[in-house]
Rosetta silent file (secondary structure, phi, psi, omega in degrees, C-alpha in Angstrom):
SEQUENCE: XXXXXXXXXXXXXXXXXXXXXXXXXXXXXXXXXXXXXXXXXXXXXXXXXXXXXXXXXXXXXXXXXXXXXXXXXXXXXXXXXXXXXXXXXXXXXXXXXXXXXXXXXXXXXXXXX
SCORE:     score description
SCORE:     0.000 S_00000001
   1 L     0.000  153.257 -161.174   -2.549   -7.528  -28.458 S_00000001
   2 L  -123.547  122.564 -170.084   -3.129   -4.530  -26.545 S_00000001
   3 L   -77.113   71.061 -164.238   -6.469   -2.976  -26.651 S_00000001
   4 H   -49.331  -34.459 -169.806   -5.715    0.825  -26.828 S_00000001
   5 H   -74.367  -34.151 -172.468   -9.180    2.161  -27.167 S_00000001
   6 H   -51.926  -55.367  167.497  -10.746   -0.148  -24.277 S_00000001
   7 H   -28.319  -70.743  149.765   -8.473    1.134  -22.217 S_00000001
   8 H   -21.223  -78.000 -169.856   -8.715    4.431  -23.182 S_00000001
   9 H   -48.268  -59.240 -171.994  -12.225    4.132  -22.792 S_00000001
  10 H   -52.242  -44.503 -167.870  -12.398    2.465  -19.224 S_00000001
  11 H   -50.888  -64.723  169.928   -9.872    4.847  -18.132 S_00000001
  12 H   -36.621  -40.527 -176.073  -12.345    8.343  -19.239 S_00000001
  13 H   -65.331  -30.528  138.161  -14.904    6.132  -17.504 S_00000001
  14 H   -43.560  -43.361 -168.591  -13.317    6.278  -14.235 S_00000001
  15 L  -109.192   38.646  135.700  -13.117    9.534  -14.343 S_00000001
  16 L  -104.711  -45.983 -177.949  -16.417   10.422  -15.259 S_00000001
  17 H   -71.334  -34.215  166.374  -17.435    8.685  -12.548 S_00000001
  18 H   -44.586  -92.861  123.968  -14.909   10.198   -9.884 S_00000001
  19 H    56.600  -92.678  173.362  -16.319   13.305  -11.549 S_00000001
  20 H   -64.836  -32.800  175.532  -20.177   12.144  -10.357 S_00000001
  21 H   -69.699  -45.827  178.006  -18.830   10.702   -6.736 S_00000001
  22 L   -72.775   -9.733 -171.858  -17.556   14.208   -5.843 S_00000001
  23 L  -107.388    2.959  159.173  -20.192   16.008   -7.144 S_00000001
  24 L   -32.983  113.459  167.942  -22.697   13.603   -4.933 S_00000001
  25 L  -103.733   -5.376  154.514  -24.268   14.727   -2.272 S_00000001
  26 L   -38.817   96.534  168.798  -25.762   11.604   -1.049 S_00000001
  27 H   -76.444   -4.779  174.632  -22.743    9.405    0.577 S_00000001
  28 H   -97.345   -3.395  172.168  -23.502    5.827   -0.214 S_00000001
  29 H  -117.360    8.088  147.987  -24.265    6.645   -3.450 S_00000001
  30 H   -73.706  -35.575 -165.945  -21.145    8.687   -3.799 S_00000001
  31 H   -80.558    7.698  178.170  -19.334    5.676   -2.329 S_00000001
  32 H   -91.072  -38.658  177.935  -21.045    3.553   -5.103 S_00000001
  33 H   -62.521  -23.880  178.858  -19.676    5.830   -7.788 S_00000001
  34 H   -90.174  -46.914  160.665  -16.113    5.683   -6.632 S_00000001
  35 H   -27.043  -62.105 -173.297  -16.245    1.810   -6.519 S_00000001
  36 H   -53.770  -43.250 -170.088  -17.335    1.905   -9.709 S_00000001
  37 H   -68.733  -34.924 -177.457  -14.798    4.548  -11.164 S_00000001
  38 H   -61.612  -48.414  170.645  -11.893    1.992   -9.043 S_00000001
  39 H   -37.626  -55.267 -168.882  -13.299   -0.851  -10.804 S_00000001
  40 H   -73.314  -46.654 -176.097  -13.123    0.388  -14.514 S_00000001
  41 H   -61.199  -40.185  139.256   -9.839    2.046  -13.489 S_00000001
  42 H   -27.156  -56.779 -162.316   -8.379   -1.622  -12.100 S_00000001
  43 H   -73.855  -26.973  167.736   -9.379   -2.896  -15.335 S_00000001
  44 H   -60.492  -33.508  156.681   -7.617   -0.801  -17.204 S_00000001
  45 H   -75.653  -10.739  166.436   -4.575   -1.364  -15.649 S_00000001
  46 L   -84.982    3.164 -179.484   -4.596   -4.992  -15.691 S_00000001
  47 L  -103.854   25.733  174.213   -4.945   -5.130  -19.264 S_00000001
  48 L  -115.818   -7.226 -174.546   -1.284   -3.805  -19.254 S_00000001
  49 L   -43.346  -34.825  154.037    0.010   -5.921  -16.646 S_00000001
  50 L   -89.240   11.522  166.462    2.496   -7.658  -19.054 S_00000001
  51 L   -91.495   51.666 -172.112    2.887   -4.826  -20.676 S_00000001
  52 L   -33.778  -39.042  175.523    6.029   -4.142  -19.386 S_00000001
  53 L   -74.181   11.232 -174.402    6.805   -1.769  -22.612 S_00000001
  54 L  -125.286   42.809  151.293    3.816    0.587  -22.103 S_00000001
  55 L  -102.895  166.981    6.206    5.594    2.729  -19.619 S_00000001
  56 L   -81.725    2.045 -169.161    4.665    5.254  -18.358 S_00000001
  57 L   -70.326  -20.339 -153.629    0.683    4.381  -19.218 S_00000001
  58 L   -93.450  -68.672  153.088    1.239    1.295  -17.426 S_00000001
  59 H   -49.800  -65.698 -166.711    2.276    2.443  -14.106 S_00000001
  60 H   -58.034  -14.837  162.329    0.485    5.831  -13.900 S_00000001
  61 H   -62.890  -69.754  163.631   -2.681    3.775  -14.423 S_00000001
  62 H   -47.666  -40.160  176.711   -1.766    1.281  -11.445 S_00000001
  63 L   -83.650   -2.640  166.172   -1.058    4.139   -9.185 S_00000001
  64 H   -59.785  -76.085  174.989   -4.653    5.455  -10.359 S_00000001
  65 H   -70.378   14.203  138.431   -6.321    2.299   -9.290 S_00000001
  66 H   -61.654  -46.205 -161.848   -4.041    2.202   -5.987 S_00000001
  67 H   -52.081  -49.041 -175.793   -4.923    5.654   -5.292 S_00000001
  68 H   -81.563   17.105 -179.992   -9.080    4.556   -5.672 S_00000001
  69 H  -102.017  -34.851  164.367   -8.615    1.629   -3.987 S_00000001
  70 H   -28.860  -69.188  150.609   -7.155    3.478   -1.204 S_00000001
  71 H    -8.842  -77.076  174.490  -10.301    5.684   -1.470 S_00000001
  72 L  -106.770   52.307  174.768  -12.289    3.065   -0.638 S_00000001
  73 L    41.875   36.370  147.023  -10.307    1.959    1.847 S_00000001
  74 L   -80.444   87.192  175.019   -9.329   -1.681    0.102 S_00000001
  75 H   -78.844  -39.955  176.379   -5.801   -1.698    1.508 S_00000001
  76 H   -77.430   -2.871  168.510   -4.880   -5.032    0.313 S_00000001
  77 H   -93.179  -26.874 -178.413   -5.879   -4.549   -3.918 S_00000001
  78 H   -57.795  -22.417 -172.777   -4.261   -1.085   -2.930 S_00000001
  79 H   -81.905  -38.788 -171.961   -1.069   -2.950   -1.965 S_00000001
  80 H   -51.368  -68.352 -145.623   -1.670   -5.440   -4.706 S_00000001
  81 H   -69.697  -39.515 -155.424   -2.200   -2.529   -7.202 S_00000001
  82 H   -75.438  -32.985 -160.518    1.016   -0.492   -5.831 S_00000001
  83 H  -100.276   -1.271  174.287    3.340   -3.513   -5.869 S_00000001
  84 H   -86.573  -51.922  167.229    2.103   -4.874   -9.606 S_00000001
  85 H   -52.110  -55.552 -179.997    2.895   -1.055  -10.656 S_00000001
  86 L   -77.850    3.246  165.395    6.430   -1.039   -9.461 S_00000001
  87 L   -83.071  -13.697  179.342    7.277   -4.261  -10.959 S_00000001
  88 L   -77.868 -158.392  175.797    7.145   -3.004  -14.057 S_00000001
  89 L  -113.858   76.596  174.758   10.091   -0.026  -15.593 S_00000001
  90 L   -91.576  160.023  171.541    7.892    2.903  -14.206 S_00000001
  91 L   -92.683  143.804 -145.011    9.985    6.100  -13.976 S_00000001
  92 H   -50.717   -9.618  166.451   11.559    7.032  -11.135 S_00000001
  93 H   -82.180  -72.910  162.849    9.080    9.518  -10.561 S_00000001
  94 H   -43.681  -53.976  147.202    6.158    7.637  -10.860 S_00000001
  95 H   -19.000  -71.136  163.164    8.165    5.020   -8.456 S_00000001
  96 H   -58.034    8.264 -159.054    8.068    7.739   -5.904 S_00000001
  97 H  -117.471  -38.282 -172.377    4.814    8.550   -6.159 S_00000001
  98 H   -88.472    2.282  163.885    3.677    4.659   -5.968 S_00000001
  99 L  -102.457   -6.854  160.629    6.188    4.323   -2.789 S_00000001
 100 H   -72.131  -64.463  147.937    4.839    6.788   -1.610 S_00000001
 101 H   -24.265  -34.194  170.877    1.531    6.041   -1.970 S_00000001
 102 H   -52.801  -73.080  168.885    2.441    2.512   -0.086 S_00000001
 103 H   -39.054  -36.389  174.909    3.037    4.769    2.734 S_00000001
 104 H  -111.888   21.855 -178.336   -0.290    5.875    3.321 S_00000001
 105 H   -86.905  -49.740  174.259   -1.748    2.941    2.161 S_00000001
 106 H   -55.621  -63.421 -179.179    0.408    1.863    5.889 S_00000001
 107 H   -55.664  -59.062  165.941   -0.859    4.554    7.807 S_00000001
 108 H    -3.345  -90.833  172.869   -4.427    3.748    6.784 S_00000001
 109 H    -0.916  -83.712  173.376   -4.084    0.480    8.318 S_00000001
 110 H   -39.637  -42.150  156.762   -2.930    1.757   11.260 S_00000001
 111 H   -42.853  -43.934 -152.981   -5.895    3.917   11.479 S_00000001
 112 H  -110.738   -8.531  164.832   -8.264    2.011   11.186 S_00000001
 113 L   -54.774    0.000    0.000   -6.599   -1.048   13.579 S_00000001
């Protein structure tokens, strides 16, 4: 059974937290708040992961926690995150946005090799 509110909840929670990393001026303790907001924001998307039938909330969630994982430079749950989203029926937009997303998940890499 699929836990609408938790979700819900974790999701706002990320994003309260983004919210408080950007308005940081401190950087390790912005870079604790955006861990934190990817974290709540992961969880929310994994509690759809077999939720094939919850698109678009399903995907647009996963490229949310790609996006922060990206953030904080965690290329491999970002890859994780990007390729768990597109396994699903996301729409073709949201598909381009999470192949997209892939891409500079690649370039990263490269950066930082």
């Amino acid at each position: 059974m699929i836990n609408r509110k938790r979700i819900t909840a974790l999701h706002e929670d990320a994003m309260e937290l983004v919210e408080r990393a950007l308005m940081e001026r401190e950087p390790a303790r912005a870079r604790q708040w955006f861990l934190s907001a990817f974290e709540k924001e992961r969880n929310a998307a994994e509690m759809l992961a077999d939720a094939r039938e919850e698109e678009p909330t399903r995907s647009v969630l996963y490229r949310s926690a790609a996006t922060m994982a990206l953030d904080c430079r965690n290329y491999r749950e970002a890859d994780r995150l990007i390729q768990e989203g597109l396994s699903g029926n996301p729409p073709s937009e949201i598909a381009d946005e999470l192949e997209h997303l892939r891409e500079r998940v690649r370039a990263s890499k490269l950066e930082t090799a």
